[in-house]
CSV table of C-alpha atoms and ligand atoms in Angstrom, one decimal:
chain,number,residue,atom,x,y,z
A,1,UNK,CA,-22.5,-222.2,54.0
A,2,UNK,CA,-22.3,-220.0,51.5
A,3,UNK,CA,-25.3,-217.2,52.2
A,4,UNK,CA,-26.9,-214.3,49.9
A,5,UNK,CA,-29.3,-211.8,51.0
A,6,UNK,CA,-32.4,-210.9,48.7
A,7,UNK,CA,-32.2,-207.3,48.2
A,8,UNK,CA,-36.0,-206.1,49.2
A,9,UNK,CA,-35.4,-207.5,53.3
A,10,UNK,CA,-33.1,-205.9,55.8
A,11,UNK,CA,-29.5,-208.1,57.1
A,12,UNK,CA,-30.3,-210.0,59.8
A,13,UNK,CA,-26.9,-207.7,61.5
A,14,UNK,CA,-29.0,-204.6,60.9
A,15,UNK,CA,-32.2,-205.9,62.2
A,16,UNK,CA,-30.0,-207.4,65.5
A,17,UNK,CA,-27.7,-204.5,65.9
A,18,UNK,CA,-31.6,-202.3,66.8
A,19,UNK,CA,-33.0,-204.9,69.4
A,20,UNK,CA,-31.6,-203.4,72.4
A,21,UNK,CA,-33.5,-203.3,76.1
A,22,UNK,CA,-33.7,-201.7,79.3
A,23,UNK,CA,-34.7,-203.8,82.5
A,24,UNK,CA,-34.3,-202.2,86.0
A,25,UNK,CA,-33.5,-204.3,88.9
A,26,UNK,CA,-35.2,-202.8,91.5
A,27,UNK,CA,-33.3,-202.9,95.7
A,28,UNK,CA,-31.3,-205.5,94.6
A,29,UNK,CA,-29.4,-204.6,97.8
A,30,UNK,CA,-32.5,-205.3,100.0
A,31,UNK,CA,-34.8,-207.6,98.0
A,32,UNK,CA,-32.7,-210.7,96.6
A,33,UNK,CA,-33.0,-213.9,98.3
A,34,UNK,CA,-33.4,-217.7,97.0
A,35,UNK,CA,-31.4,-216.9,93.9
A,36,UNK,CA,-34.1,-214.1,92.5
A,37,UNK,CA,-31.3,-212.7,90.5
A,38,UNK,CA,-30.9,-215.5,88.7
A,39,UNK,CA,-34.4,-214.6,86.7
A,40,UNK,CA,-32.3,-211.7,85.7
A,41,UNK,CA,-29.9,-213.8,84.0
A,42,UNK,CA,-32.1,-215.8,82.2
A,43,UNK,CA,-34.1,-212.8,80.8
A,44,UNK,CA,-30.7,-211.4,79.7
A,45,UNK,CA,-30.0,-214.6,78.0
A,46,UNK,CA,-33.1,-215.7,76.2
A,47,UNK,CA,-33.3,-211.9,74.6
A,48,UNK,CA,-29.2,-212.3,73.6
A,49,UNK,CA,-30.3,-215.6,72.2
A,50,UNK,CA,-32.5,-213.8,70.1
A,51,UNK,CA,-30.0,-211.4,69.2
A,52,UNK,CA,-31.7,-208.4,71.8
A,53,UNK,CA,-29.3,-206.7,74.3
A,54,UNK,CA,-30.5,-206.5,77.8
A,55,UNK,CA,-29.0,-203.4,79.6
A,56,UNK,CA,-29.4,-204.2,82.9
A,57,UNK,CA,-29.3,-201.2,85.4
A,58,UNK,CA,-30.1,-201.4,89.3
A,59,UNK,CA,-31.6,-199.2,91.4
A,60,UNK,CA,-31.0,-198.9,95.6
A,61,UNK,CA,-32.4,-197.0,98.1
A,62,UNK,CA,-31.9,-193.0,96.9
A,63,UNK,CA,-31.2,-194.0,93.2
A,64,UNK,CA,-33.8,-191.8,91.6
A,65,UNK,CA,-35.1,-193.9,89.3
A,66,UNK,CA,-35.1,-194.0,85.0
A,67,UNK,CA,-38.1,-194.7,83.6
A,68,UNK,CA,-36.8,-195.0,79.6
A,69,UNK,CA,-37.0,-198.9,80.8
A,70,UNK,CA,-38.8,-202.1,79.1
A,71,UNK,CA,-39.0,-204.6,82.1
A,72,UNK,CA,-39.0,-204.2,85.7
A,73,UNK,CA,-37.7,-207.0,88.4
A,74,UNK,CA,-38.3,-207.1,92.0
A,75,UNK,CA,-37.2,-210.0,94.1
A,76,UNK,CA,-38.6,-211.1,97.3
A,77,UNK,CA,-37.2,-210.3,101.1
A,78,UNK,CA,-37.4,-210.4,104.7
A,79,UNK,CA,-40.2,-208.7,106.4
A,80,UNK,CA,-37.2,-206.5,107.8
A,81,UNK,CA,-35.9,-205.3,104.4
A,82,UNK,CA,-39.4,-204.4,103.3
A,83,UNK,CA,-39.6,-202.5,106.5
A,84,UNK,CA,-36.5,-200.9,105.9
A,85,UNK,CA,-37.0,-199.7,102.0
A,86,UNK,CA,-40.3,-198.0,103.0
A,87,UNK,CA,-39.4,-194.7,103.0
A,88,UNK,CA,-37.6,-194.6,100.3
A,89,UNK,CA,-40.4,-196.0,98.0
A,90,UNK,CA,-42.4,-193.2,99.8
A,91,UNK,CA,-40.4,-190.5,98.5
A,92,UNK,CA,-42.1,-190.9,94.5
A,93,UNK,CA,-40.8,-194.2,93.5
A,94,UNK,CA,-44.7,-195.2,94.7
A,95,UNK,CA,-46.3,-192.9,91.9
A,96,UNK,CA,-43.8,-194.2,89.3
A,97,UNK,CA,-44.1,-197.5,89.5
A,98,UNK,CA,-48.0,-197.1,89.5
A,99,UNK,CA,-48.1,-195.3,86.0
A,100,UNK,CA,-45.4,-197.3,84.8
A,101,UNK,CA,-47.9,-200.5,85.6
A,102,UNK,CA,-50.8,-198.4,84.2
A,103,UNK,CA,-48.9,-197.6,81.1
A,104,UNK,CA,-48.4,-201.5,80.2
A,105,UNK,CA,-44.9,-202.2,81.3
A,106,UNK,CA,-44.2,-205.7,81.9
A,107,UNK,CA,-43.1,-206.2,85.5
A,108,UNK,CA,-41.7,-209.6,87.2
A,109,UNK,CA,-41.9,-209.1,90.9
A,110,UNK,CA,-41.5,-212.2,93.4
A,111,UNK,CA,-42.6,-212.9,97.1
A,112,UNK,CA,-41.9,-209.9,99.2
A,113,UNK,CA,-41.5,-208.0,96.1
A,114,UNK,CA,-44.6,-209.0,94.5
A,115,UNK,CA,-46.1,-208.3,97.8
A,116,UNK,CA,-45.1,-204.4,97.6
A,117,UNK,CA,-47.1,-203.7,94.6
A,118,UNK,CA,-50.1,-204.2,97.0
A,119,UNK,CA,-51.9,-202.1,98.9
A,120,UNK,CA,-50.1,-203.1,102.3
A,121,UNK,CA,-48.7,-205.8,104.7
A,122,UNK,CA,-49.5,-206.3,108.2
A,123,UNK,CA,-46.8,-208.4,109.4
A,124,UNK,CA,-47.5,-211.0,112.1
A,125,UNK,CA,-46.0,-209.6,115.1
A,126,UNK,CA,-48.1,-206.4,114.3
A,127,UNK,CA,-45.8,-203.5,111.7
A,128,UNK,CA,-48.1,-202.0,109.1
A,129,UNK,CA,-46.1,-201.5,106.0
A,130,UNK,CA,-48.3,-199.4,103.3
A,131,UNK,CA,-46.9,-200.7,100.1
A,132,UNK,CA,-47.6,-198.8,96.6
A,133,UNK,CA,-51.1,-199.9,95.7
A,134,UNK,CA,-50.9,-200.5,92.5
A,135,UNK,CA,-52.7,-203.6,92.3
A,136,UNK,CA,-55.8,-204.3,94.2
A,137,UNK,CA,-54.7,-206.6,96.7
A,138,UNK,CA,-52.8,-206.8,100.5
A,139,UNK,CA,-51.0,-209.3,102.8
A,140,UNK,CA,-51.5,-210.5,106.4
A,141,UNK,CA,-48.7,-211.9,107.8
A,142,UNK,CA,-49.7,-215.4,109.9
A,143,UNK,CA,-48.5,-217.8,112.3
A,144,UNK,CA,-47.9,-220.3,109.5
A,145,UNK,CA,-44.9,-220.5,107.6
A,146,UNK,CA,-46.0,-221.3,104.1
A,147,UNK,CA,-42.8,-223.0,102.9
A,148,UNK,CA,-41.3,-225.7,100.4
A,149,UNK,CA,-41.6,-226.7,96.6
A,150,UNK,CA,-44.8,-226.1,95.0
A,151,UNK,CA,-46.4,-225.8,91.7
A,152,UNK,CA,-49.0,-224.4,90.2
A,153,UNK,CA,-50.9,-223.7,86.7
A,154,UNK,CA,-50.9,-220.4,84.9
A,155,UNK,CA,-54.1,-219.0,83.5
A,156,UNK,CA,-54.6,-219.3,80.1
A,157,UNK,CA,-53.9,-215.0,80.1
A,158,UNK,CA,-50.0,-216.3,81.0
A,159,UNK,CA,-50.1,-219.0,78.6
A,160,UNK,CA,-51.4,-222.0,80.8
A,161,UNK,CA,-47.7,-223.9,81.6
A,162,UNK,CA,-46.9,-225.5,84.8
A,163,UNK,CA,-44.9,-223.6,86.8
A,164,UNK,CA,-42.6,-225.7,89.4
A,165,UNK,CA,-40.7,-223.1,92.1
A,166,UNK,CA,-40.5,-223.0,96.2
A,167,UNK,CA,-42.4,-220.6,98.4
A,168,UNK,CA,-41.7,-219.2,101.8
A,169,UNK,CA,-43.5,-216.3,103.2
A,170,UNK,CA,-45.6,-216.0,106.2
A,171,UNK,CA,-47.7,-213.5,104.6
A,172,UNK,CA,-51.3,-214.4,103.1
A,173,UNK,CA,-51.9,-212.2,99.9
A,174,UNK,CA,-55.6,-211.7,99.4
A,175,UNK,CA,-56.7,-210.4,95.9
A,176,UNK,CA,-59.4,-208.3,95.3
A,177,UNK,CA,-62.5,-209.4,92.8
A,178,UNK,CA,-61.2,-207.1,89.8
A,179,UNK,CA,-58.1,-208.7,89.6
A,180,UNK,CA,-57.2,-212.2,88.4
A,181,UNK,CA,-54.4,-214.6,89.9
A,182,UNK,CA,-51.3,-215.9,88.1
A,183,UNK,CA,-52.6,-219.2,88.2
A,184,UNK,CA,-54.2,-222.2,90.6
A,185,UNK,CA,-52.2,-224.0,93.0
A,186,UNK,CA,-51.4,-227.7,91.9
A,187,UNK,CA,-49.1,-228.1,94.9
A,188,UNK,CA,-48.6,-226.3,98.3
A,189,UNK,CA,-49.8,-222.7,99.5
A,190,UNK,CA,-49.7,-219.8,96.6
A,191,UNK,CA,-51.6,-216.7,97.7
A,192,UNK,CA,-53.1,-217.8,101.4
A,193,UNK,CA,-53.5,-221.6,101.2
A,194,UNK,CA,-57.1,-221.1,101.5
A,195,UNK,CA,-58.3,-220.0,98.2
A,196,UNK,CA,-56.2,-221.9,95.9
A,197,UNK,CA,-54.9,-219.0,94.0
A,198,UNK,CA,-51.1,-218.0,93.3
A,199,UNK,CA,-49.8,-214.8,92.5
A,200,UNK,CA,-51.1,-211.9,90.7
A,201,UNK,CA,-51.6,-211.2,86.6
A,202,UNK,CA,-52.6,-207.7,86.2
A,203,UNK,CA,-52.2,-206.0,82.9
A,204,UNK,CA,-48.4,-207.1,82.0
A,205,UNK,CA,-47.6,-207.2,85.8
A,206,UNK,CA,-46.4,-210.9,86.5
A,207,UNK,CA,-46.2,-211.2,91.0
A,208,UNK,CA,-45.5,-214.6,92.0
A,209,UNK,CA,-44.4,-216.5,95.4
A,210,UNK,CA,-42.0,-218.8,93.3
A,211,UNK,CA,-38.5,-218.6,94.2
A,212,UNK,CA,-36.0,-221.0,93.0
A,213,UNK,CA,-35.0,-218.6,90.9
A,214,UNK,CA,-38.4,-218.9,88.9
A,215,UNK,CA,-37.3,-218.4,85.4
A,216,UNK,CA,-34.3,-221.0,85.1
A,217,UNK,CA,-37.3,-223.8,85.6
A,218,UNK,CA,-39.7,-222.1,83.7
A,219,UNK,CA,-38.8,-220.9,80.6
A,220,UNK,CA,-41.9,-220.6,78.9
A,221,UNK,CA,-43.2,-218.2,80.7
A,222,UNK,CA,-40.4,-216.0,80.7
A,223,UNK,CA,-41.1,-215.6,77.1
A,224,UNK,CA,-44.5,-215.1,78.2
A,225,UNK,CA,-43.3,-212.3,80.1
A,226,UNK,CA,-41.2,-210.8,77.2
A,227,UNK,CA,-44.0,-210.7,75.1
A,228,UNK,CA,-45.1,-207.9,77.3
A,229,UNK,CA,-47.3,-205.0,75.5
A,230,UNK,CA,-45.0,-202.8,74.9
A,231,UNK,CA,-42.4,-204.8,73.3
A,232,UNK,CA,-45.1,-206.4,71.7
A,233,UNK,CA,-46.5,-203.0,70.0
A,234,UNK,CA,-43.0,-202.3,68.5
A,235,UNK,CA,-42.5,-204.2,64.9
A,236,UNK,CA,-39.1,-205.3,65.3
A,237,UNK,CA,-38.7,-206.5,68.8
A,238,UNK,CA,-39.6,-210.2,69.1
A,239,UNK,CA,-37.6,-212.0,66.8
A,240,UNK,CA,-38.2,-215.5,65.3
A,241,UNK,CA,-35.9,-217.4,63.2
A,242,UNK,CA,-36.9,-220.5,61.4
A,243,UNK,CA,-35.9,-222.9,58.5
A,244,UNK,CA,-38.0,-222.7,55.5
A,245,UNK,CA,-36.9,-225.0,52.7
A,246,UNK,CA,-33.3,-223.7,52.1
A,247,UNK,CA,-34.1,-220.4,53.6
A,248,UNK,CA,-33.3,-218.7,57.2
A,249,UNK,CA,-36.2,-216.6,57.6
A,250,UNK,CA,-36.6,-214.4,60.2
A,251,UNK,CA,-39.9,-212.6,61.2
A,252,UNK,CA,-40.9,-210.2,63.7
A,253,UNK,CA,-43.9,-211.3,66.2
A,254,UNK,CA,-46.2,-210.6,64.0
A,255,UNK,CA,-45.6,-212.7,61.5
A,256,UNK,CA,-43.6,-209.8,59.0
A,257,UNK,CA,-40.6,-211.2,56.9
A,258,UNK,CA,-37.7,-209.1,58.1
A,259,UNK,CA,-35.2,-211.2,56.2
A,260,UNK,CA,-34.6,-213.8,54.0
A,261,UNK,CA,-31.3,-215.9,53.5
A,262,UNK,CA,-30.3,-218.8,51.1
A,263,UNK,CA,-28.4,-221.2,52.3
A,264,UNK,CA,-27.6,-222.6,49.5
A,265,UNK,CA,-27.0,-219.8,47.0
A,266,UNK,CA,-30.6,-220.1,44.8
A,267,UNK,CA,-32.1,-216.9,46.6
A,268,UNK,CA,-35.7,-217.6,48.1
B,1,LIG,N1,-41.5,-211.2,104.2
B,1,LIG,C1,-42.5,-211.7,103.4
B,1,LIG,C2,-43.3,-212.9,104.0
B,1,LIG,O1,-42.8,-213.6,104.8
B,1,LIG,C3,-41.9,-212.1,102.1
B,1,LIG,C4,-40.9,-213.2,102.2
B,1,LIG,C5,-40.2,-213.5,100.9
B,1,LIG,O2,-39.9,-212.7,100.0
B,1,LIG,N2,-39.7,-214.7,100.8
B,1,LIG,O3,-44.4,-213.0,103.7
């Protein structure tokens, strides 16, 4: 295929050679169970497939942490591990994380994880572990083990799909009126298996109870997740690539032509 670029749009190269993006991995150490890492992967992949980099950096317990970031990950745990990161989050990661969410930065954060951004969890044989607070809601650990595969809707906020993933927690998250769920439960527990609510959706903050990894299944709303504000806000982030007539053209999110190339020689 022979191809010829008009001379008024930027190279597709030039355009792809700028995409580059920062997601932290938060206590990867502590926090990865059920294959959460493998959400990780599939972020990575479905930005290389659109010509972004994904720099993927991890941060332990006494890693001070880098906020120059796009996307934050948290995976889930044992009700030990949380216990045991506590004091480090203590020591300012808390305040970060809560202006980072304030400022718009899109976070995925999963079962134990997603439980930290709370305001605490009491587990069930009695340890209070204050969490961040960043999100109006908490966790009560119970006698029940909410476990196995489940599914559940998204809101029309996190573009409606139906997510299928596996839960196991004992804790019962509780949101608080201002703040809506990821979705409704279509089957098994979510939040408390009481209310029929799973996960959390606040500002580009995406908690869930689906394990599996989550992503892999779902990959609709990873993108959902990538469209996060502020990748969103800048021009030349989301990429799409489509066939028009004899053209490639590829646009941005919002719809601006970024490039045009012939594939047959006749410029479009
Ligand atoms: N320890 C928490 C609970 O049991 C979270 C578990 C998890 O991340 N799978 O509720």
């Amino acid at each position: 295929i022979k191809m010829f670029r008009t001379q008024k749009y930027q190279s597709k190269e030039a355009i792809m050679a700028k995409l580059k993006l920062k997601l932290v991995h938060l206590y990867p150490l502590f926090l990865n169970i059920y294959g959460d890492i493998g959400n990780v992967k599939v972020l990575k992949n479905r930005c290389e497939w659109r010509g972004i980099e994904l720099d993927i950096q991890q941060f332990n317990i006494g890693d001070k942490l880098d906020f120059g970031t796009d996307i934050f990950f948290i995976g889930g745990g044992q009700d030990f591990e949380q216990q045991v990161l506590l004091e480090d989050l203590h020591q300012g990661k808390d305040n970060e994380i809560r202006s980072a969410i304030q400022d718009g930065l899109p976070f995925l954060t999963i079962c134990g994880g997603y439980q930290l951004l709370g305001a605490y969890y009491e587990t069930y044989d009695g340890h209070r572990c204050d969490f961040i607070g960043a999100i109006d809601f908490y966790t009560v650990g119970s006698a029940r083990r909410m476990i196995g595969n489940y599914s559940f809707q998204c809101g029309d906020h996190s573009g409606g799909s139906t997510v299928i993933g596996f839960e196991n927690h004992s804790g019962k998250t509780w949101l608080g009126k201002s703040v809506q769920p990821l979705g409704q439960v279509l089957k098994g527990c979510g939040n408390n298996g009481e209310d029929g609510s799973e996960g959390v959706r606040y500002l580009n903050v995406f908690g869930t109870y689906s394990h599996g990894p989550l992503l892999p299944k779902n990959p609709e709303l990873c993108d959902i997740i990538l469209r996060g504000k502020k990748i969103a806000n800048d021009n030349e982030l989301l990429i799409a690539v489509q066939f028009e007539k004899n053209n490639i053209v590829i646009s941005n999110d919002k719809n601006k032509k970024l490039s045009v190339c012939s594939l047959t020689g006749k410029t479009g």
